[in-house]
Amino acid sequence: MRKFTLNTEKTDLSPTEAQIKRQKDFSRLHHDYEKLTKRGKKPLYKDPKTLLLFFIIGLVLYLIFMEG
């Protein structure tokens, strides 16, 4: 976890012109935000690890209920 410190100095913390110009492109800013906050839309059957996990769980459940 990050440790944050309180800024007690009274210096001006306004952004530079380059930082302002970079944030003016709203479509790029929105795309970066969506990429950061949204999950991927990959279906479960196309993810090999998840598919293998479901297969193993199903196999274990089959063996438990069919053997007993």
Coordinates of N, CA and C in Angstrom, one line a residue, residues 40-48 50-51 54:
G40 N -12.3 -7.0 -19.3 CA -12.4 -7.6 -20.6 C -13.6 -8.3 -20.8
K41 N -14.1 -8.4 -22.1 CA -15.3 -9.1 -22.4 C -15.1 -10.5 -23.0
K42 N -14.0 -11.1 -22.5 CA -13.7 -12.4 -23.1 C -14.6 -13.5 -22.5
P43 N -15.3 -14.3 -23.3 CA -16.2 -15.3 -22.8 C -15.5 -16.3 -22.0
L44 N -16.2 -17.0 -21.1 CA -15.6 -18.0 -20.2 C -15.1 -19.2 -21.0
Y45 N -15.8 -19.6 -22.1 CA -15.4 -20.7 -22.8 C -14.1 -20.5 -23.6
K46 N -13.7 -19.2 -23.8 CA -12.5 -19.0 -24.6 C -11.3 -18.8 -23.7
D47 N -11.5 -18.7 -22.4 CA -10.4 -18.6 -21.5 C -10.0 -20.0 -21.0
P48 N -8.8 -20.4 -21.4 CA -8.4 -21.8 -21.1 C -8.3 -22.1 -19.6
T50 N -10.0 -20.8 -17.1 CA -11.4 -20.9 -16.5 C -12.0 -22.2 -17.0
L51 N -11.9 -22.5 -18.3 CA -12.5 -23.7 -18.8 C -11.9 -25.0 -18.1
F54 N -13.5 -25.2 -14.6 CA -14.8 -25.8 -14.6 C -14.8 -27.2 -15.0

